[in-house]
């Protein structure tokens, strides 16, 4: 193809450009990249929750390097790229590297822009984001812990939709009879809170943990399962604050009933 282009340029009596080849991109198995290796286009990556700057950063590093630097802004790519630094050998796809880059760009991303992206995803999933915490606050908490925007959306559903059931393994491990009394006590303490903020929530959890002589994690994890349905969420203080007071109290009712039913079955 390069030879044909050169002939065409000469025919037009123009100065031919310098031609160069970049290395092939291979799959993780070392074979030529194809659809069976994953996403077929950049649009697939967008739909899977990847940021465009993460994908661009990843692609520019396939077969090219600049010392040990991994993170490049577009301005740095433009200023630092030199065709002489392109490797001759083929480059292999590394999904974990792309996820790492995407996580970096989410962490450092503009909250307002990420909020707009999350809102689109949540609405596509049928979530009424107006009936819950301000979406910007959710992004501020979640952006430090997720690797893709889809992951952020999935882990944020509990803030907008009631918990219909508990994750089976999480409930089996954490919603046990011995935590029933501490949870009932904590529910009463949380119900009395006038200011629903991180500091007050944390103080009530800590007080109940001290009352029953248990570590914070021993009550925080059952509490997390109770209000989110699973064992993974932001810090327990942030989680309860975003879930909201009334939803937290109502979900604790369900968890308490669940423990009582398990104890008598």
GROMACS .gro file of C-alpha atoms in nm:
model
  265
    1UNK     CA    1   0.000   0.000   0.000
    2UNK     CA    2   0.283   0.241   0.086
    3UNK     CA    3   0.446   0.176  -0.255
    4UNK     CA    4   0.120   0.248  -0.437
    5UNK     CA    5   0.077   0.570  -0.241
    6UNK     CA    6   0.432   0.676  -0.325
    7UNK     CA    7   0.371   0.618  -0.697
    8UNK     CA    8   0.053   0.826  -0.678
    9UNK     CA    9   0.234   1.113  -0.505
   10UNK     CA   10   0.511   1.107  -0.766
   11UNK     CA   11   0.253   1.106  -1.045
   12UNK     CA   12   0.107   1.422  -0.893
   13UNK     CA   13   0.458   1.569  -0.884
   14UNK     CA   14   0.437   1.613  -0.507
   15UNK     CA   15   0.695   1.549  -0.239
   16UNK     CA   16   0.633   1.200  -0.095
   17UNK     CA   17   0.598   1.176   0.281
   18UNK     CA   18   0.803   0.942   0.498
   19UNK     CA   19   0.624   0.611   0.548
   20UNK     CA   20   0.644   0.398   0.861
   21UNK     CA   21   0.468   0.095   1.005
   22UNK     CA   22   0.349   0.046   1.361
   23UNK     CA   23   0.360  -0.305   1.510
   24UNK     CA   24   0.067  -0.543   1.501
   25UNK     CA   25  -0.164  -0.563   1.803
   26UNK     CA   26  -0.201  -0.918   1.930
   27UNK     CA   27  -0.445  -1.075   2.172
   28UNK     CA   28  -0.344  -1.199   2.517
   29UNK     CA   29  -0.279  -1.538   2.359
   30UNK     CA   30  -0.019  -1.390   2.125
   31UNK     CA   31  -0.237  -1.438   1.816
   32UNK     CA   32  -0.353  -1.171   1.571
   33UNK     CA   33  -0.627  -0.958   1.728
   34UNK     CA   34  -0.982  -1.048   1.629
   35UNK     CA   35  -1.338  -1.009   1.758
   36UNK     CA   36  -1.306  -1.319   1.973
   37UNK     CA   37  -1.050  -1.133   2.186
   38UNK     CA   38  -1.306  -0.880   2.310
   39UNK     CA   39  -1.451  -0.546   2.208
   40UNK     CA   40  -1.479  -0.498   1.833
   41UNK     CA   41  -1.473  -0.117   1.826
   42UNK     CA   42  -1.409   0.185   2.044
   43UNK     CA   43  -1.786   0.218   2.088
   44UNK     CA   44  -1.789  -0.113   2.273
   45UNK     CA   45  -1.536   0.025   2.519
   46UNK     CA   46  -1.752   0.333   2.568
   47UNK     CA   47  -2.053   0.114   2.640
   48UNK     CA   48  -1.845  -0.087   2.889
   49UNK     CA   49  -1.768   0.228   3.087
   50UNK     CA   50  -1.422   0.325   2.965
   51UNK     CA   51  -1.324   0.692   2.934
   52UNK     CA   52  -1.192   0.805   2.593
   53UNK     CA   53  -0.873   0.948   2.743
   54UNK     CA   54  -0.797   0.612   2.907
   55UNK     CA   55  -0.839   0.424   2.579
   56UNK     CA   56  -0.630   0.681   2.392
   57UNK     CA   57  -0.355   0.663   2.654
   58UNK     CA   58  -0.363   0.284   2.634
   59UNK     CA   59  -0.348   0.272   2.254
   60UNK     CA   60  -0.060   0.516   2.227
   61UNK     CA   61   0.144   0.295   2.460
   62UNK     CA   62   0.091  -0.017   2.248
   63UNK     CA   63   0.425  -0.050   2.076
   64UNK     CA   64   0.559   0.290   2.187
   65UNK     CA   65   0.721   0.409   2.507
   66UNK     CA   66   0.883   0.712   2.660
   67UNK     CA   67   1.104   0.593   2.942
   68UNK     CA   68   0.897   0.445   3.225
   69UNK     CA   69   0.611   0.695   3.190
   70UNK     CA   70   0.265   0.537   3.170
   71UNK     CA   71   0.022   0.830   3.200
   72UNK     CA   72   0.017   1.076   2.909
   73UNK     CA   73  -0.205   1.374   2.845
   74UNK     CA   74  -0.290   1.448   2.482
   75UNK     CA   75  -0.047   1.740   2.495
   76UNK     CA   76   0.231   1.511   2.619
   77UNK     CA   77   0.155   1.250   2.354
   78UNK     CA   78   0.184   1.514   2.084
   79UNK     CA   79   0.503   1.665   2.223
   80UNK     CA   80   0.685   1.343   2.314
   81UNK     CA   81   0.590   1.101   2.035
   82UNK     CA   82   0.873   1.008   1.801
   83UNK     CA   83   0.838   0.740   1.537
   84UNK     CA   84   1.189   0.626   1.619
   85UNK     CA   85   1.069   0.509   1.959
   86UNK     CA   86   0.808   0.272   1.812
   87UNK     CA   87   0.895  -0.092   1.877
   88UNK     CA   88   0.943  -0.327   1.586
   89UNK     CA   89   0.794  -0.624   1.769
   90UNK     CA   90   0.417  -0.679   1.802
   91UNK     CA   91   0.230  -0.553   2.108
   92UNK     CA   92  -0.017  -0.766   2.307
   93UNK     CA   93  -0.348  -0.648   2.453
   94UNK     CA   94  -0.349  -0.628   2.834
   95UNK     CA   95  -0.705  -0.571   2.967
   96UNK     CA   96  -0.582  -0.522   3.324
   97UNK     CA   97  -0.355  -0.239   3.210
   98UNK     CA   98  -0.649  -0.069   3.040
   99UNK     CA   99  -0.858  -0.107   3.354
  100UNK     CA  100  -0.575   0.043   3.560
  101UNK     CA  101  -0.556   0.343   3.329
  102UNK     CA  102  -0.933   0.384   3.329
  103UNK     CA  103  -0.938   0.379   3.709
  104UNK     CA  104  -0.670   0.650   3.712
  105UNK     CA  105  -0.870   0.875   3.481
  106UNK     CA  106  -1.191   0.822   3.678
  107UNK     CA  107  -1.015   0.909   4.004
  108UNK     CA  108  -0.867   1.225   3.858
  109UNK     CA  109  -1.165   1.307   3.636
  110UNK     CA  110  -1.387   1.613   3.656
  111UNK     CA  111  -1.677   1.530   3.888
  112UNK     CA  112  -1.928   1.725   3.683
  113UNK     CA  113  -1.836   1.542   3.363
  114UNK     CA  114  -1.844   1.202   3.537
  115UNK     CA  115  -2.182   1.289   3.687
  116UNK     CA  116  -2.325   1.349   3.342
  117UNK     CA  117  -2.189   1.017   3.221
  118UNK     CA  118  -2.322   0.830   3.524
  119UNK     CA  119  -2.665   0.989   3.488
  120UNK     CA  120  -2.694   0.860   3.132
  121UNK     CA  121  -2.599   0.506   3.237
  122UNK     CA  122  -2.832   0.508   3.539
  123UNK     CA  123  -3.128   0.624   3.330
  124UNK     CA  124  -3.050   0.355   3.072
  125UNK     CA  125  -3.083   0.106   3.358
  126UNK     CA  126  -3.419   0.254   3.457
  127UNK     CA  127  -3.294   0.427   3.773
  128UNK     CA  128  -3.487   0.737   3.881
  129UNK     CA  129  -3.188   0.938   4.001
  130UNK     CA  130  -3.409   1.223   4.118
  131UNK     CA  131  -3.540   0.998   4.397
  132UNK     CA  132  -3.223   0.963   4.599
  133UNK     CA  133  -2.898   1.141   4.686
  134UNK     CA  134  -2.757   1.413   4.464
  135UNK     CA  135  -2.573   1.225   4.190
  136UNK     CA  136  -2.266   1.447   4.223
  137UNK     CA  137  -2.222   1.330   4.584
  138UNK     CA  138  -2.240   0.969   4.470
  139UNK     CA  139  -1.971   1.031   4.208
  140UNK     CA  140  -1.745   1.201   4.464
  141UNK     CA  141  -1.760   0.888   4.681
  142UNK     CA  142  -1.750   0.624   4.408
  143UNK     CA  143  -1.483   0.771   4.178
  144UNK     CA  144  -1.210   0.672   4.423
  145UNK     CA  145  -1.302   0.304   4.421
  146UNK     CA  146  -1.428   0.187   4.080
  147UNK     CA  147  -1.252   0.093   3.757
  148UNK     CA  148  -1.528   0.166   3.503
  149UNK     CA  149  -1.835   0.387   3.483
  150UNK     CA  150  -2.053   0.077   3.447
  151UNK     CA  151  -1.908  -0.054   3.773
  152UNK     CA  152  -1.988   0.282   3.933
  153UNK     CA  153  -2.347   0.261   3.813
  154UNK     CA  154  -2.399  -0.097   3.933
  155UNK     CA  155  -2.255  -0.020   4.276
  156UNK     CA  156  -2.474   0.290   4.305
  157UNK     CA  157  -2.810   0.123   4.241
  158UNK     CA  158  -2.860   0.067   4.614
  159UNK     CA  159  -2.881   0.444   4.667
  160UNK     CA  160  -3.183   0.473   4.440
  161UNK     CA  161  -3.359   0.137   4.453
  162UNK     CA  162  -3.481  -0.056   4.756
  163UNK     CA  163  -3.304  -0.377   4.848
  164UNK     CA  164  -3.532  -0.663   4.742
  165UNK     CA  165  -3.307  -0.942   4.867
  166UNK     CA  166  -2.968  -0.997   5.026
  167UNK     CA  167  -2.671  -1.153   4.854
  168UNK     CA  168  -2.688  -1.513   4.974
  169UNK     CA  169  -2.324  -1.557   5.072
  170UNK     CA  170  -2.300  -1.212   5.233
  171UNK     CA  171  -2.617  -1.268   5.435
  172UNK     CA  172  -2.507  -1.614   5.544
  173UNK     CA  173  -2.178  -1.475   5.670
  174UNK     CA  174  -2.286  -1.146   5.826
  175UNK     CA  175  -2.656  -1.155   5.913
  176UNK     CA  176  -2.619  -1.399   6.200
  177UNK     CA  177  -2.819  -1.422   6.528
  178UNK     CA  178  -2.533  -1.283   6.737
  179UNK     CA  179  -2.552  -0.950   6.556
  180UNK     CA  180  -2.928  -0.913   6.603
  181UNK     CA  181  -2.920  -0.725   6.932
  182UNK     CA  182  -2.644  -0.481   6.824
  183UNK     CA  183  -2.832  -0.407   6.500
  184UNK     CA  184  -3.158  -0.342   6.687
  185UNK     CA  185  -2.972  -0.112   6.926
  186UNK     CA  186  -2.802   0.069   6.639
  187UNK     CA  187  -3.131   0.114   6.456
  188UNK     CA  188  -3.270   0.288   6.762
  189UNK     CA  189  -2.965   0.513   6.787
  190UNK     CA  190  -2.977   0.606   6.420
  191UNK     CA  191  -3.349   0.679   6.443
  192UNK     CA  192  -3.274   0.950   6.701
  193UNK     CA  193  -3.026   1.134   6.480
  194UNK     CA  194  -3.135   1.484   6.385
  195UNK     CA  195  -2.831   1.555   6.165
  196UNK     CA  196  -2.773   1.273   5.918
  197UNK     CA  197  -2.405   1.324   5.840
  198UNK     CA  198  -2.089   1.113   5.843
  199UNK     CA  199  -1.967   1.225   6.183
  200UNK     CA  200  -2.293   1.153   6.367
  201UNK     CA  201  -2.344   0.823   6.187
  202UNK     CA  202  -1.990   0.713   6.272
  203UNK     CA  203  -2.032   0.813   6.636
  204UNK     CA  204  -2.348   0.600   6.671
  205UNK     CA  205  -2.188   0.295   6.510
  206UNK     CA  206  -1.881   0.328   6.730
  207UNK     CA  207  -2.093   0.370   7.045
  208UNK     CA  208  -2.288   0.051   6.974
  209UNK     CA  209  -1.966  -0.138   6.896
  210UNK     CA  210  -1.822  -0.029   7.230
  211UNK     CA  211  -2.145  -0.113   7.411
  212UNK     CA  212  -2.134  -0.473   7.289
  213UNK     CA  213  -1.754  -0.497   7.302
  214UNK     CA  214  -1.717  -0.580   6.933
  215UNK     CA  215  -1.489  -0.437   6.665
  216UNK     CA  216  -1.629  -0.176   6.429
  217UNK     CA  217  -1.603  -0.414   6.135
  218UNK     CA  218  -1.815  -0.672   6.316
  219UNK     CA  219  -2.112  -0.437   6.308
  220UNK     CA  220  -2.022  -0.230   6.002
  221UNK     CA  221  -2.027  -0.526   5.765
  222UNK     CA  222  -2.368  -0.661   5.873
  223UNK     CA  223  -2.492  -0.303   5.852
  224UNK     CA  224  -2.354  -0.275   5.498
  225UNK     CA  225  -2.530  -0.596   5.393
  226UNK     CA  226  -2.851  -0.471   5.553
  227UNK     CA  227  -2.861  -0.139   5.369
  228UNK     CA  228  -2.706  -0.236   5.032
  229UNK     CA  229  -2.789  -0.605   5.000
  230UNK     CA  230  -2.423  -0.700   4.954
  231UNK     CA  231  -2.080  -0.688   5.113
  232UNK     CA  232  -1.924  -0.418   4.892
  233UNK     CA  233  -1.988  -0.044   4.916
  234UNK     CA  234  -1.811   0.281   5.002
  235UNK     CA  235  -1.720   0.348   5.366
  236UNK     CA  236  -2.009   0.264   5.594
  237UNK     CA  237  -2.048   0.630   5.694
  238UNK     CA  238  -2.073   0.743   5.331
  239UNK     CA  239  -2.299   0.451   5.247
  240UNK     CA  240  -2.555   0.531   5.515
  241UNK     CA  241  -2.541   0.903   5.443
  242UNK     CA  242  -2.615   0.843   5.074
  243UNK     CA  243  -2.883   0.580   5.136
  244UNK     CA  244  -3.060   0.831   5.363
  245UNK     CA  245  -3.209   0.805   5.709
  246UNK     CA  246  -3.554   0.668   5.632
  247UNK     CA  247  -3.429   0.412   5.382
  248UNK     CA  248  -3.159   0.301   5.625
  249UNK     CA  249  -3.412   0.248   5.906
  250UNK     CA  250  -3.651   0.063   5.673
  251UNK     CA  251  -3.377  -0.163   5.538
  252UNK     CA  252  -3.260  -0.242   5.890
  253UNK     CA  253  -3.615  -0.355   5.963
  254UNK     CA  254  -3.588  -0.605   5.676
  255UNK     CA  255  -3.247  -0.727   5.791
  256UNK     CA  256  -3.365  -0.769   6.150
  257UNK     CA  257  -3.670  -0.965   6.033
  258UNK     CA  258  -3.443  -1.177   5.812
  259UNK     CA  259  -3.217  -1.266   6.106
  260UNK     CA  260  -3.514  -1.353   6.326
  261UNK     CA  261  -3.665  -1.572   6.055
  262UNK     CA  262  -3.333  -1.751   6.005
  263UNK     CA  263  -3.301  -1.812   6.376
  264UNK     CA  264  -3.643  -1.980   6.398
  265UNK     CA  265  -3.626  -2.181   6.076
   0.00000   0.00000   0.00000
